[in-house]
Coordinates of C-alpha atoms and ligand atoms in Angstrom, one line a residue:
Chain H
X12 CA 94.9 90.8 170.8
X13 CA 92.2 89.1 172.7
X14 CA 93.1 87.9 176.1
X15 CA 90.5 85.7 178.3
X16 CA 91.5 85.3 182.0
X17 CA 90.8 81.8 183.5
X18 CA 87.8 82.8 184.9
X19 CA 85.7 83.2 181.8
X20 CA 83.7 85.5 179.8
X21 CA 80.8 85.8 177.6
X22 CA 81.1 84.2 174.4
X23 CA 79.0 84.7 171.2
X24 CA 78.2 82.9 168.0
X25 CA 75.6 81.9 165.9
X26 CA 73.9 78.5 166.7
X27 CA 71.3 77.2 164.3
X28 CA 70.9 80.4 162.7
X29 CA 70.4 83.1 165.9
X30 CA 72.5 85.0 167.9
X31 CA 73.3 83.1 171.3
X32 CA 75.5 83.7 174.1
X33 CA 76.8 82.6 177.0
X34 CA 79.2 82.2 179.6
X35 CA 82.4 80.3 179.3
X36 CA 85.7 80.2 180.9
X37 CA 88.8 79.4 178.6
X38 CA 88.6 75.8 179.4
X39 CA 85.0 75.3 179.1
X40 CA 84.9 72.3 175.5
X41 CA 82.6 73.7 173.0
X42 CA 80.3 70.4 173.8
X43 CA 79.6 71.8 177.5
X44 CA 79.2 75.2 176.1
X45 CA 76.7 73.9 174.1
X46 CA 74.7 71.8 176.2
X47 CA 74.9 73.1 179.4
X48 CA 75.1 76.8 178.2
X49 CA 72.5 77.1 175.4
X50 CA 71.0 73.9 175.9
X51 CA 71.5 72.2 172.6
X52 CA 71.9 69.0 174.7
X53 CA 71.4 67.0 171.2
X54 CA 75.0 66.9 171.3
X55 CA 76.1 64.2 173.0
X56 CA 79.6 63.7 174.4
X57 CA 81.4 60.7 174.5
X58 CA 84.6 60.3 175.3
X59 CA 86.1 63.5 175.3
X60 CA 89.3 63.0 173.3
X61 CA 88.5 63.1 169.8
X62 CA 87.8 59.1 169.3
X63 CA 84.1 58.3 169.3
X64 CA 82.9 61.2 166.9
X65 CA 79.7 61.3 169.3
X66 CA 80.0 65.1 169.9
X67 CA 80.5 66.3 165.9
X68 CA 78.9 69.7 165.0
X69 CA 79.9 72.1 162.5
X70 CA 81.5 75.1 162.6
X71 CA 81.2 77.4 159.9
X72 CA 80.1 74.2 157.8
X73 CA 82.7 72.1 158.6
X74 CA 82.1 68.9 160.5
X75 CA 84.5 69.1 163.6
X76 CA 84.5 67.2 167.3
X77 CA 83.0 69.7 169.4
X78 CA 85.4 68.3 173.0
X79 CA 88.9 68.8 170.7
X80 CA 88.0 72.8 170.7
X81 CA 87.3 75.2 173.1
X82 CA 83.9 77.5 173.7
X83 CA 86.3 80.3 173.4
X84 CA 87.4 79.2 170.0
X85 CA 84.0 79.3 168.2
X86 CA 83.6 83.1 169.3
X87 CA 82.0 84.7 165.7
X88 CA 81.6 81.5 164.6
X89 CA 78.7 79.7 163.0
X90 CA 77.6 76.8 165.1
X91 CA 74.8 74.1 164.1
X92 CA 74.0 71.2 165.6
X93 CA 71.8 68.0 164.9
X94 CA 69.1 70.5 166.1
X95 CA 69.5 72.3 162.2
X96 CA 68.7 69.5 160.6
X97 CA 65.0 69.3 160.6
X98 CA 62.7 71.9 158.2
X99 CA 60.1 73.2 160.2
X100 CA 58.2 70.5 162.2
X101 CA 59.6 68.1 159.9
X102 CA 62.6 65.7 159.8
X103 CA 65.1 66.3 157.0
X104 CA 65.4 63.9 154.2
X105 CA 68.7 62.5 155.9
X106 CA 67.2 62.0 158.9
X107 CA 64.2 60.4 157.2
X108 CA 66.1 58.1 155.7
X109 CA 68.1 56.8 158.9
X110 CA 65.0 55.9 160.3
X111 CA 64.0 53.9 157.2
X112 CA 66.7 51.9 157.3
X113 CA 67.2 51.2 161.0
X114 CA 70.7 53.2 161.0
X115 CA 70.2 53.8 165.0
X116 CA 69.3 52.2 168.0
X117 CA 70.2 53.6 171.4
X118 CA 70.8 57.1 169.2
X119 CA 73.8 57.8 171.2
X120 CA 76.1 58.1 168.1
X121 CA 73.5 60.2 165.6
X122 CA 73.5 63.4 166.0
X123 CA 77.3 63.6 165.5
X124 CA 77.0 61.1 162.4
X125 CA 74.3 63.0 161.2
X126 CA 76.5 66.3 161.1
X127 CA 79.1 64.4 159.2
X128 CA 77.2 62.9 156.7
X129 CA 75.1 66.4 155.8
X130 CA 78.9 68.3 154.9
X131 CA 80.0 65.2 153.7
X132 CA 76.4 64.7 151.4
X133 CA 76.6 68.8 150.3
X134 CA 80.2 67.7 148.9
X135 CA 80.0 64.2 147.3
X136 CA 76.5 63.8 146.2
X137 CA 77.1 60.8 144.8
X138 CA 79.1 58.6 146.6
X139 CA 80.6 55.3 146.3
X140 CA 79.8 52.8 149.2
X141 CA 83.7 53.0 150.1
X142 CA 83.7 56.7 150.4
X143 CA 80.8 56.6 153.2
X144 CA 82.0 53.7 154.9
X145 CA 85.7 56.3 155.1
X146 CA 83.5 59.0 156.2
X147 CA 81.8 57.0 158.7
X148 CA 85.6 55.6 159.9
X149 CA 85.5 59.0 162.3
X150 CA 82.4 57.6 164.3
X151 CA 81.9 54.8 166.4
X152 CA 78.4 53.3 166.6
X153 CA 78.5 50.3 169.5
X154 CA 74.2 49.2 168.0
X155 CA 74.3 49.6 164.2
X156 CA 77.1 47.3 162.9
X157 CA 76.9 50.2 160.3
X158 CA 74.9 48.5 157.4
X159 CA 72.3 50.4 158.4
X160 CA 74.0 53.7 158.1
X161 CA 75.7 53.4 154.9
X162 CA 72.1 52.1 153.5
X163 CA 70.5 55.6 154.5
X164 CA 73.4 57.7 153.3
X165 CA 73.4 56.0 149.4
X166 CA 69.8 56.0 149.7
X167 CA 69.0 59.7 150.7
X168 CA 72.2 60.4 147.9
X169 CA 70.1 58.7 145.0
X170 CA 66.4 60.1 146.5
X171 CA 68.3 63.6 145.9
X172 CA 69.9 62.6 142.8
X173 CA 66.2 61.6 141.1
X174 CA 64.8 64.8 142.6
X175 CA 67.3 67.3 141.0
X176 CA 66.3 65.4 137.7
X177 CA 62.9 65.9 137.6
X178 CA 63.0 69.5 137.9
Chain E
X2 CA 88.0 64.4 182.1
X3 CA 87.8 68.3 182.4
X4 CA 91.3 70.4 181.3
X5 CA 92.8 72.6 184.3
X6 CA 92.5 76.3 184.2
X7 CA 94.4 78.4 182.0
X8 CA 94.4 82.0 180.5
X9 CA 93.4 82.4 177.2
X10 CA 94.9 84.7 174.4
X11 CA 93.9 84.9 170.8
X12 CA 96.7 87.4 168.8
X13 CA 96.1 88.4 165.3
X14 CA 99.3 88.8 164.7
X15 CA 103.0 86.6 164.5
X16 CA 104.8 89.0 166.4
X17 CA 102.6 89.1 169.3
X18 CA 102.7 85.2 169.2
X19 CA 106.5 85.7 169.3
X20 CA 106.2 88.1 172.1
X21 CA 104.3 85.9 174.3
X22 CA 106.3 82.9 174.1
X23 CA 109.1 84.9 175.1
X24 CA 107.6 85.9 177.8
X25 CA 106.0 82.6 179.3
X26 CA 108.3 79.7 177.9
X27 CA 107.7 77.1 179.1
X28 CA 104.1 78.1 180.6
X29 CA 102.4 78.6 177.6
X30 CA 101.4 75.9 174.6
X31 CA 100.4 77.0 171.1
X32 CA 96.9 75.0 170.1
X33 CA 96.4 74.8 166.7
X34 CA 94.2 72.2 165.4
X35 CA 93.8 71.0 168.6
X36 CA 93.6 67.3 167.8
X37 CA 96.2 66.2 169.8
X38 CA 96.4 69.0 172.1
X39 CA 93.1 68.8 173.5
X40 CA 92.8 65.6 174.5
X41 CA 96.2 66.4 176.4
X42 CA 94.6 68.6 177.8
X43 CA 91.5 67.4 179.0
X44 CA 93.3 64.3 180.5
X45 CA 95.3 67.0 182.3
X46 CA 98.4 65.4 181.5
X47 CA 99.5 68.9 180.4
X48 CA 98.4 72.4 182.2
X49 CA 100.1 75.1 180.7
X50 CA 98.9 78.4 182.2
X51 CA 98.5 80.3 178.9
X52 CA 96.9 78.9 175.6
X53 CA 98.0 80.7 173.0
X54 CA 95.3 80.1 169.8
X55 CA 97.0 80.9 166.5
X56 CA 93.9 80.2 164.6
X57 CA 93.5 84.1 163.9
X58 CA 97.0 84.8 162.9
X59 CA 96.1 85.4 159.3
X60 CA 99.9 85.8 158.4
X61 CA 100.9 82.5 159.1
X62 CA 97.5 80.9 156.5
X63 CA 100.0 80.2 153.6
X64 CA 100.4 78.3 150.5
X65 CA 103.4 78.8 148.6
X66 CA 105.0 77.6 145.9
X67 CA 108.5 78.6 145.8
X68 CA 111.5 77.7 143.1
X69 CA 112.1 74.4 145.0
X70 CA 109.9 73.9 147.9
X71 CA 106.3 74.1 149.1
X72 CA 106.1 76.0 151.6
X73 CA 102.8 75.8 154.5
X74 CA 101.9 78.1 156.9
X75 CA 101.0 77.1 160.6
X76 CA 97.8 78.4 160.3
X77 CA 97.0 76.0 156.8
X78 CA 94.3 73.2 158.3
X79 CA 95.5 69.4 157.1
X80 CA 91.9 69.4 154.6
X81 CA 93.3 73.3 152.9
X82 CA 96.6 71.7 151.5
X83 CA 94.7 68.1 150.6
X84 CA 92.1 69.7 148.3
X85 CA 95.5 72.3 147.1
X86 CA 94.1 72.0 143.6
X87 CA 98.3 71.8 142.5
X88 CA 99.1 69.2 145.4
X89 CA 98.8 66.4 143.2
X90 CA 101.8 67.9 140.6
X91 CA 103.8 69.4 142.7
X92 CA 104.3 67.0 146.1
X93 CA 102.8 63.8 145.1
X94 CA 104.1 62.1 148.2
X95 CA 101.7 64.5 150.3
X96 CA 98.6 63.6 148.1
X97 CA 98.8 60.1 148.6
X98 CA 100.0 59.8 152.7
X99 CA 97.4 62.5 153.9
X100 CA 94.3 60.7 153.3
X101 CA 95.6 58.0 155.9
X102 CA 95.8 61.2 158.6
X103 CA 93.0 60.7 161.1
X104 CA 89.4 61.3 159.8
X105 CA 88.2 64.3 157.4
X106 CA 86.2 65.5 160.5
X107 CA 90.2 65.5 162.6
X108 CA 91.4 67.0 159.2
X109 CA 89.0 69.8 159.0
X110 CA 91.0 71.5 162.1
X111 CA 94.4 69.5 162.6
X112 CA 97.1 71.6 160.6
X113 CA 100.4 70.7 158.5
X114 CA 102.4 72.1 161.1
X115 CA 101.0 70.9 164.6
X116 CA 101.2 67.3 163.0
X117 CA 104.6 68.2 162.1
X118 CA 105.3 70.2 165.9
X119 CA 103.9 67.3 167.7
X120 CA 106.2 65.0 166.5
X121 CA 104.4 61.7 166.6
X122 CA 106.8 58.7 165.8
X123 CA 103.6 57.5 163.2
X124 CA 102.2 60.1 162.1
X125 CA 102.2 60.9 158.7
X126 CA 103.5 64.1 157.9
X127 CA 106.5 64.0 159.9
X128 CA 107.5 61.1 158.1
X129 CA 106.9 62.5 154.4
X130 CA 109.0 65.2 155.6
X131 CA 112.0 63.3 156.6
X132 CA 111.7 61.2 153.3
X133 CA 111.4 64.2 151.1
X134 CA 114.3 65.2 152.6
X135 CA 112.4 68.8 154.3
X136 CA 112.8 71.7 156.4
X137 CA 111.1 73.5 158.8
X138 CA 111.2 76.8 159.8
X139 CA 111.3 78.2 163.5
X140 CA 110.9 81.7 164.5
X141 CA 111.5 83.7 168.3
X142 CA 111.8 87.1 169.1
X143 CA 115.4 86.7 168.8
X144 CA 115.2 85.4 165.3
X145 CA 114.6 82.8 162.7
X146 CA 116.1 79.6 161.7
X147 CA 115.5 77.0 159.4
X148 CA 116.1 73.3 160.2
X149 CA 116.5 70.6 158.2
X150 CA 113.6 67.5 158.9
X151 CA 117.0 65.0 159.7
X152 CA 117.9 67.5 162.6
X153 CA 114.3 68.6 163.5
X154 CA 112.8 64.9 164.9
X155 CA 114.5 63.8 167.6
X156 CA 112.1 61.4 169.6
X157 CA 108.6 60.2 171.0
X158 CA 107.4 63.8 170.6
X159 CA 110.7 65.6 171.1
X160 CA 112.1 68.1 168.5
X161 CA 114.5 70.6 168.4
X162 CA 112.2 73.6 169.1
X163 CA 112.9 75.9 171.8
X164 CA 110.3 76.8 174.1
X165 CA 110.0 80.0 173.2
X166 CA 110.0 79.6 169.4
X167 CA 106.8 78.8 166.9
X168 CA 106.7 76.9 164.3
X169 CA 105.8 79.2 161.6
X170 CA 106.2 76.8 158.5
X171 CA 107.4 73.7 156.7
X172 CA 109.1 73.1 153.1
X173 CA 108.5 70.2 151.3
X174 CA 110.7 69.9 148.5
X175 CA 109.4 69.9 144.9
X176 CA 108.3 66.3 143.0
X177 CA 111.8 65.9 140.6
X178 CA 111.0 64.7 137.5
X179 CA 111.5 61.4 136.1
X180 CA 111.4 60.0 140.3
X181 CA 108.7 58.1 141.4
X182 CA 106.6 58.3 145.1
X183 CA 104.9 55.3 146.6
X184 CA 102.6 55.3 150.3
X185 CA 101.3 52.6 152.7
X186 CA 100.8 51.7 155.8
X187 CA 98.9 49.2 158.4
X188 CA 96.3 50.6 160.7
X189 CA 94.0 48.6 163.4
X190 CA 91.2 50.4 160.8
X191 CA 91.5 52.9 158.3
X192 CA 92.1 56.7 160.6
X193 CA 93.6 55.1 163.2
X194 CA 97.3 55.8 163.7
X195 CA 99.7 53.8 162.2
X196 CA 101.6 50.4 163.7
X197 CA 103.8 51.0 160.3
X198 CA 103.6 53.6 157.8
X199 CA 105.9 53.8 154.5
X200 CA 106.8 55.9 151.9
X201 CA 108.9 55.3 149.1
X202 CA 111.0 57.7 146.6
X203 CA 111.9 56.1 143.5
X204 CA 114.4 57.6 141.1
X205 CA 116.9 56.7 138.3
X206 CA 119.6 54.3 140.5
X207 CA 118.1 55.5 143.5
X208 CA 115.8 54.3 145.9
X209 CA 115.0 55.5 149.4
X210 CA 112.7 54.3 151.8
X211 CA 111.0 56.4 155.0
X212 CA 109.6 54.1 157.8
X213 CA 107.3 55.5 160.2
X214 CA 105.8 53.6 163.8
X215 CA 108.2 51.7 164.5
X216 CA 111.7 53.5 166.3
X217 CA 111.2 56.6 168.0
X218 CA 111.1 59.0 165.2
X219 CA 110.7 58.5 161.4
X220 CA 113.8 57.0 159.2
X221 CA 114.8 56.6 156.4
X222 CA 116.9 54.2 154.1
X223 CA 118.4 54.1 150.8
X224 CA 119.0 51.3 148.9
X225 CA 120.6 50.6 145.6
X226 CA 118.6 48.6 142.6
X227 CA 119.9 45.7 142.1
X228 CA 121.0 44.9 145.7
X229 CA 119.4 42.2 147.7
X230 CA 116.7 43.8 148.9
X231 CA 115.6 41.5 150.9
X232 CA 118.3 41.4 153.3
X233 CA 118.8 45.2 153.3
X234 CA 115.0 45.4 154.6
X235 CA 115.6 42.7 157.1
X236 CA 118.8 44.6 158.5
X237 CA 116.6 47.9 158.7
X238 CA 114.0 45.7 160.1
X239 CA 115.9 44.7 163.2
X240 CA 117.8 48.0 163.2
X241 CA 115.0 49.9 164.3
X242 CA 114.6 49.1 168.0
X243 CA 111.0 48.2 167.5
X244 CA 108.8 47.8 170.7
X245 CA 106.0 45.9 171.7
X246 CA 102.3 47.7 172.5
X247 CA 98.9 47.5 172.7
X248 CA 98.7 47.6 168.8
X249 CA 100.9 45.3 168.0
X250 CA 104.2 43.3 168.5
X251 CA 108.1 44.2 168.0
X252 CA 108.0 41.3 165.8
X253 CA 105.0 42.0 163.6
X254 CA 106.8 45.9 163.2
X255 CA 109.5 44.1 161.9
X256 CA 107.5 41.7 159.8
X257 CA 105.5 44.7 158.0
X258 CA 108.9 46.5 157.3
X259 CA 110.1 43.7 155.5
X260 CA 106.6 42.3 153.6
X261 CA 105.1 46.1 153.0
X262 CA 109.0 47.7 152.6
X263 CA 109.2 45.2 149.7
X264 CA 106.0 44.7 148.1
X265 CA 106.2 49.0 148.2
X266 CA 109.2 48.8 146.2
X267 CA 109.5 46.5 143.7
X268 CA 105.4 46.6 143.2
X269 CA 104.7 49.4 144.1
X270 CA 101.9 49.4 146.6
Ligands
LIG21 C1 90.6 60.5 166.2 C2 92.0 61.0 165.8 C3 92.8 60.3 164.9 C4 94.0 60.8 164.5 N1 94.7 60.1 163.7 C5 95.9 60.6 163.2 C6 96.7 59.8 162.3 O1 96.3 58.7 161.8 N2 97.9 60.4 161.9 C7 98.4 61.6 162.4 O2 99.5 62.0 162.0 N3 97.7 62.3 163.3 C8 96.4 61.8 163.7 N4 95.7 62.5 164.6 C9 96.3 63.8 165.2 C10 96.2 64.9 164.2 O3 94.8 65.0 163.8 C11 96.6 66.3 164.7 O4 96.1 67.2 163.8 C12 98.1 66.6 164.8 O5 98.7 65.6 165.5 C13 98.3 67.9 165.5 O6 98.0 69.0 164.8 P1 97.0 70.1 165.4 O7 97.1 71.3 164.5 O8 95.7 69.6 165.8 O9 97.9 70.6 166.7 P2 97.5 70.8 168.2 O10 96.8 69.7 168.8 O11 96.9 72.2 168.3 O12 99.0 70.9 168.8 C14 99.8 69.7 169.0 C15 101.1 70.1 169.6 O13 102.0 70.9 168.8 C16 102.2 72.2 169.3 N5 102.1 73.1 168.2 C17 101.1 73.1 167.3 N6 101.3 74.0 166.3 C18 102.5 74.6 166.6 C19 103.3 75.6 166.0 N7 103.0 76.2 164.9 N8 104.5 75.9 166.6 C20 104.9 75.3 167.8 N9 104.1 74.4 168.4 C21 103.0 74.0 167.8 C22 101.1 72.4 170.4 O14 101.6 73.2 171.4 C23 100.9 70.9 170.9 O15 101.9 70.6 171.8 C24 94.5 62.1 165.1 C25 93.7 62.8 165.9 C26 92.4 62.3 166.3 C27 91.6 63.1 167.3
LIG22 S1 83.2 63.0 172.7 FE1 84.2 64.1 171.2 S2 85.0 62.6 169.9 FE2 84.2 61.4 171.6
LIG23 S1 73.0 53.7 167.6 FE1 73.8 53.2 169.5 S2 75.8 53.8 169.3 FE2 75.1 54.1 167.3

């Protein structure tokens, strides 16, 4: 049995594919831990109680709010945020494709939507406008108005639809 | 806002869970999920001294299907029993409310239990297990007991666990043959908590109807086929106590009871 006293300890996990750690006491939200800790500061945090979806990462590949869990909790655990996405020097396809089609403005709410839509994408690669627009229900995005963002999702779904088929 | 300080402990096992709460009572919460916890406690309006996470408690990450119940584990995230590839067959009820719980990013860490533990009057599970007629399972150092869903819900996030006590799992009777379920509810947008939810059990001569948002707890009604169904749902509608709030009035509560509590029953949607 682990115990962590309130003033804090090192915690470890795996963030974008390396070893980090840092220092956290129990308290500390993953999303401060994050940023301020190992300076992934492309999470952004919103409100910090679960509603806006601004601060979604994944843990061990699951799309989660990074302020409804604690640095403590994600000890061991595999961490990646928006800073994952790209290959190399170059933007991902999904990432690509929100730029295409105007799915951000101020960018405040990306990086979490971003994060959402690449489990929810490796899951249902071909999805029905409904489905995204319910996948998107867990963000809030004050610029787009959304039409923008559902247009990159089904487009970067059917881009990686044709691919697969020509190979 | 920041949550207050508070020891950490992360046990492996149930008994040392048990142990714990014995010891602290009243000082220490249990996060699960953490989807409603956390943002309780980063508005501080709880500050227990000692979180206990039961996340790593591999004993209590259950699925079972027993002669007449489901059983889940508190360790069983909300998104593990909705992709159950037998969910479907053998608790229908579940497979058609869940979806309406939160968002699949909330669902990917919220579990069956804590929904259940934290007692919301609209949430979703809760009232599928009052309908379905289910128990719940409570265990301390000094023992375990099982308590039926009717007994269990007692208020605005009030139940009839002791402090020292865990939730360890709930039952959720087997689908019966021949008997039909129904789900639906009214949300400011689809994730968003409920201002009515409703499920419906249909059998031969029977028909019973959970209602969730609108008194303190879910309830449930049975009605007879055949009887005037309208009136029955306008005497449930007013007998509810249903408030006004930010979401919506007393009087539109009422209104959805009767419209949805209808259109669920005799058309089933
Ligand atoms: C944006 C958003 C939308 C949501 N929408 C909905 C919705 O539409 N419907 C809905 O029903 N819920 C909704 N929720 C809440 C739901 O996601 C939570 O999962 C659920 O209410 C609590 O489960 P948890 O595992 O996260 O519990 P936690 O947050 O970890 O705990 C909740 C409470 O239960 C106690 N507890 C937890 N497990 C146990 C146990 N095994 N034994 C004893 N005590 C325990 C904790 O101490 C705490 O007091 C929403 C949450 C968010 C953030
Ligand atoms: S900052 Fe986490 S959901 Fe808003
Ligand atoms: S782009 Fe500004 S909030 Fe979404």
């Amino acid at each position: 049995m682990e115990t962590i006293a309130k003033q804090g300890a090192r915690v470890q996990l795996q963030l974008n594919g390396r070893v980090r750690e840092g220092f956290a006491e129990p308290r500390t939200q993953l999303c401060d831990f994050l940023r301020h800790e190992l300076g992934a500061t492309g999470v952004h945090v919103g409100c910090e109680h679960g509603v806006c979806g601004a601060c979604t990462v994944q843990v061990d590949g699951k799309s989660v709010r990074s302020c409804l869990m604690l640095a403590v909790q994600a000890q061991d655990s595999r961490v990646d945020t928006v800073e994952s996405l790209a290959e190399g020097e170059l933007m991902s396809d999904l990432q690509l494709a929100f730029r295409r089609n105007h799915a951000l403005q101020c960018g405040f709410c990306t990086a979490g939507i971003l994060m959402s839509c690449a489990e929810f994408l490796g899951r249902e690669p071909d999805p029905t406008e409904s489905q995204v627009r319910d996948m998107l229900s867990g963000h809030l995005c004050r610029c787009t108005g959304y039409t923008g963002i559902v247009r990159a999702v089904l487009e970067v779904a059917n881009e990686r639809k044709s691919k697969n088929g020509e190979k | 806002m920041k949550p207050a300080s508070f020891d950490y402990v992360r046990p492996t096992r149930k008994a040392e869970v048990l142990e714990l709460l014995s010891e602290y009572g009243q000082d220490a919460r249990i996060i699960a999920g953490g989807q409603s916890l956390m943002a309780v406690l980063n508005m501080r309006m709880t500050q227990p001294k000692l979180l206990i996470d039961i996340n790593r408690v591999e004993e209590l990450h259950f699925i079972e299907e027993r002669k007449n119940c489901l059983a889940v584990g508190a360790g069983v995230p909300q998104v593990e029993l909705l992709s159950w590839p037998r969910i479907s067959e053998t608790v229908p009820l579940l497979a058609l409310a869940m979806p309406w719980i939160g968002h699949f990013q909330t669902r990917n860490r919220g579990t069956v239990c804590g929904s259940v533990a934290h007692a919301d009057p609209s949430a979703e599970l809760p009232l599928c297990l009052k309908t379905l007629g289910g128990e719940v399972v409570l265990e301390s150092r000094s023992g375990s007991r099982t308590v039926t869903a009717e007994a269990f819900f007692q208020g605005i996030l009030t139940t009839d666990r002791r402090p020292d006590e865990l939730l360890t799992e709930v039952r959720f009777p087997l689908c019966k043959p021949g008997t039909e379920y129904r789900f639906n509810e009214v949300a400011m947008r689809h994730g968003d908590f409920a201002i009515v939810s409703l499920a419906a059990v249909i059998g031969a001569g029977t028909i019973r109807l959970g209602i969730g948002g609108v008194a303190d707890r879910p309830v449930t009604r049975d009605f007879e086929p055949g009887q005037d169904l309208s009136a029955a749902l306008n005497e449930t509608a007013w007998s509810l106590d249903a408030q006004d709030d930010v979401q919506a009035t007393a009087a539109y509560r009422r209104q959805l009871v009767r419209d949805l509590g209808r259109r669920l029953i005799e058309e089933g949607h």
